PDB file of C-alpha atoms in Angstrom:
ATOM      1  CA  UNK A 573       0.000   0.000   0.000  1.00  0.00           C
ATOM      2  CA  UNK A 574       2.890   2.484   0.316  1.00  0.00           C
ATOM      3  CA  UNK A 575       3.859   1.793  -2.847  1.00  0.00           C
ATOM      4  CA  UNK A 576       0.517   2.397  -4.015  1.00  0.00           C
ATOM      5  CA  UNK A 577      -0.464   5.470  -2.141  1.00  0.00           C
ATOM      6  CA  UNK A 578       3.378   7.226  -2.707  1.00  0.00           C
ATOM      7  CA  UNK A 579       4.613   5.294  -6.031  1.00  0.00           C
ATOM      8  CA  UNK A 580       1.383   6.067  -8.092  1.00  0.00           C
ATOM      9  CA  UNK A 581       2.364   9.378  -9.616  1.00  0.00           C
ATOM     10  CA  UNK A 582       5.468   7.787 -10.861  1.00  0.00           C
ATOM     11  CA  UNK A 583       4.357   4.697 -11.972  1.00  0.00           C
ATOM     12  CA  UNK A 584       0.570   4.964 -13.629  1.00  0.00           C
ATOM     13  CA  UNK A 585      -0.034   1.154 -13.634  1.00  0.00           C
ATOM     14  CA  UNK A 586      -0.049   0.949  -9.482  1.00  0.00           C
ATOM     15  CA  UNK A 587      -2.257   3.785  -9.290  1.00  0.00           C
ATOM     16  CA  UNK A 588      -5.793   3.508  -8.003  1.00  0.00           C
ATOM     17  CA  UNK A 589      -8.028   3.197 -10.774  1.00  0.00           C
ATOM     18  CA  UNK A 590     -11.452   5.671 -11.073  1.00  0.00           C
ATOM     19  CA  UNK A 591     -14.411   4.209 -10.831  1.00  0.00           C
ATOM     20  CA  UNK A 592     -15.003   2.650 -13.610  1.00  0.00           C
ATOM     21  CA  UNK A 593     -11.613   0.289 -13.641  1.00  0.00           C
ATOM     22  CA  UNK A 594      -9.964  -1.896 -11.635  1.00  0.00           C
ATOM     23  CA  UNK A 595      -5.890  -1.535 -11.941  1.00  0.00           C
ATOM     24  CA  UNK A 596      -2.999  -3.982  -9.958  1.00  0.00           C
ATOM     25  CA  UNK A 597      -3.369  -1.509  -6.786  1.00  0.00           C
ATOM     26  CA  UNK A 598      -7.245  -2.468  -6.347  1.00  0.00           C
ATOM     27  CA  UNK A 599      -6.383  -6.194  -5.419  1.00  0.00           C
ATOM     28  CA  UNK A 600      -3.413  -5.437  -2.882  1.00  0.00           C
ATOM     29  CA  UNK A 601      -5.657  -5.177  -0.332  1.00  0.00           C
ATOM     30  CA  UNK A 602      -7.853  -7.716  -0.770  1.00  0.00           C
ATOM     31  CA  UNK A 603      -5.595 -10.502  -1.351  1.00  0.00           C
ATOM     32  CA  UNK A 604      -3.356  -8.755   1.864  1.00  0.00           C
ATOM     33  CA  UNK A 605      -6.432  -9.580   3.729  1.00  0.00           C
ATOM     34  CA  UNK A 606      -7.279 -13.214   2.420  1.00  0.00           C
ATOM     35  CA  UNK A 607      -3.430 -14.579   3.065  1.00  0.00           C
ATOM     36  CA  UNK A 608      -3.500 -13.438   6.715  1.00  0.00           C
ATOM     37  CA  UNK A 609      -6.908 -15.199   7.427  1.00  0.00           C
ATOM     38  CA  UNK A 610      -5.507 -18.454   5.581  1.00  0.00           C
ATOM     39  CA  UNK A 611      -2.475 -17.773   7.454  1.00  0.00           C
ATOM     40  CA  UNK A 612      -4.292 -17.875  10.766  1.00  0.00           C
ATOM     41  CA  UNK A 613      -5.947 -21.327  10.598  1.00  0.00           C
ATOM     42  CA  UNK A 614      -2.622 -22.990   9.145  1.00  0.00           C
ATOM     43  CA  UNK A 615      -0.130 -22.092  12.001  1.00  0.00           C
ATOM     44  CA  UNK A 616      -2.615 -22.569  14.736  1.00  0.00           C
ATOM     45  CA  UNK A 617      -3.706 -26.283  13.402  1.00  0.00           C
ATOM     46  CA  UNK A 618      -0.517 -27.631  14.777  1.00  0.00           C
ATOM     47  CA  UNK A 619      -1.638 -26.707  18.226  1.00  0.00           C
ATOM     48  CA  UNK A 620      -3.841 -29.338  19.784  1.00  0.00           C
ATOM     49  CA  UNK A 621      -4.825 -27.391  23.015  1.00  0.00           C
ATOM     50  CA  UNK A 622      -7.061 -24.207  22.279  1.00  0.00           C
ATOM     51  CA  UNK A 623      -6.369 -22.005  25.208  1.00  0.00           C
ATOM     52  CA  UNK A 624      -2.934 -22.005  24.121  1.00  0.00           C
ATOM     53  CA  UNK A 625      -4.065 -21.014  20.565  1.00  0.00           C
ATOM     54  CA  UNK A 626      -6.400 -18.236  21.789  1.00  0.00           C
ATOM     55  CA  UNK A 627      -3.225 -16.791  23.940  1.00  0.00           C
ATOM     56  CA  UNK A 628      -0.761 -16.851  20.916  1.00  0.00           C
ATOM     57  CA  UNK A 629      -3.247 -15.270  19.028  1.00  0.00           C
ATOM     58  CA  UNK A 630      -3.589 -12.668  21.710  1.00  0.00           C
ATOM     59  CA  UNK A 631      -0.113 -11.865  22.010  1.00  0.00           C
ATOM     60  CA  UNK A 632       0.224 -11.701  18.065  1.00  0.00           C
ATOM     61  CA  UNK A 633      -2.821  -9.390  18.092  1.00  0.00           C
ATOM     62  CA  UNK A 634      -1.052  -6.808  20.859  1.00  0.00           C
ATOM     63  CA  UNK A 635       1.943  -7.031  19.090  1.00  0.00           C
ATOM     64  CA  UNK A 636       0.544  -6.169  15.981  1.00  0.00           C
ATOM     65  CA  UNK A 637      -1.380  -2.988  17.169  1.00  0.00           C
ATOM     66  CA  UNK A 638       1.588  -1.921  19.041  1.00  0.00           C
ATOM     67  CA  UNK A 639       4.147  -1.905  15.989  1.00  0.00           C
ATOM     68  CA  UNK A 640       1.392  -0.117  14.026  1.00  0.00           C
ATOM     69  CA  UNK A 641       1.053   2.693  16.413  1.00  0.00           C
ATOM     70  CA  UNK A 642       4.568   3.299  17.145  1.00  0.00           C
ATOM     71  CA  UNK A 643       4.544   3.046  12.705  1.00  0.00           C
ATOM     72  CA  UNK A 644       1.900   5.674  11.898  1.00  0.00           C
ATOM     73  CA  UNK A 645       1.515   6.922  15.488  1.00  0.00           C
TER      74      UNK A 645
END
């Protein structure tokens, strides 16, 4: 998305499209958003007890929101 949202002047192609197209840029997010929810049932299907699951995806959660507020703060 930074490349989209600084990078489109210079390169056309990642630029959002208008309304009435659909350019590389308008699937980033998208597709962003389906490989972290595939990404959430893989790694946790190794873990047989669930409370430990919940925590780890706890902890992954905090840490998340923390490095994204200390990024765009």
């Amino acid at each position: 998305m930074i490349l989209v949202d600084d990078g489109g002047g210079e390169w056309p192609m990642i630029g959002h499209a208008p309304w009435n197209g659909c350019n590389l840029a308008d699937f980033v997010m998208p597709f962003f958003l389906f490989i972290v929810g595939m990404t959430i049932p893989l790694s946790l299907k190794r873990i047989p007890n669930k409370l430990v699951a919940a925590k780890k995806v706890l902890v992954r959660t905090i840490k998340l929101l923390f490095w994204g507020l200390l990024l765009q703060g």
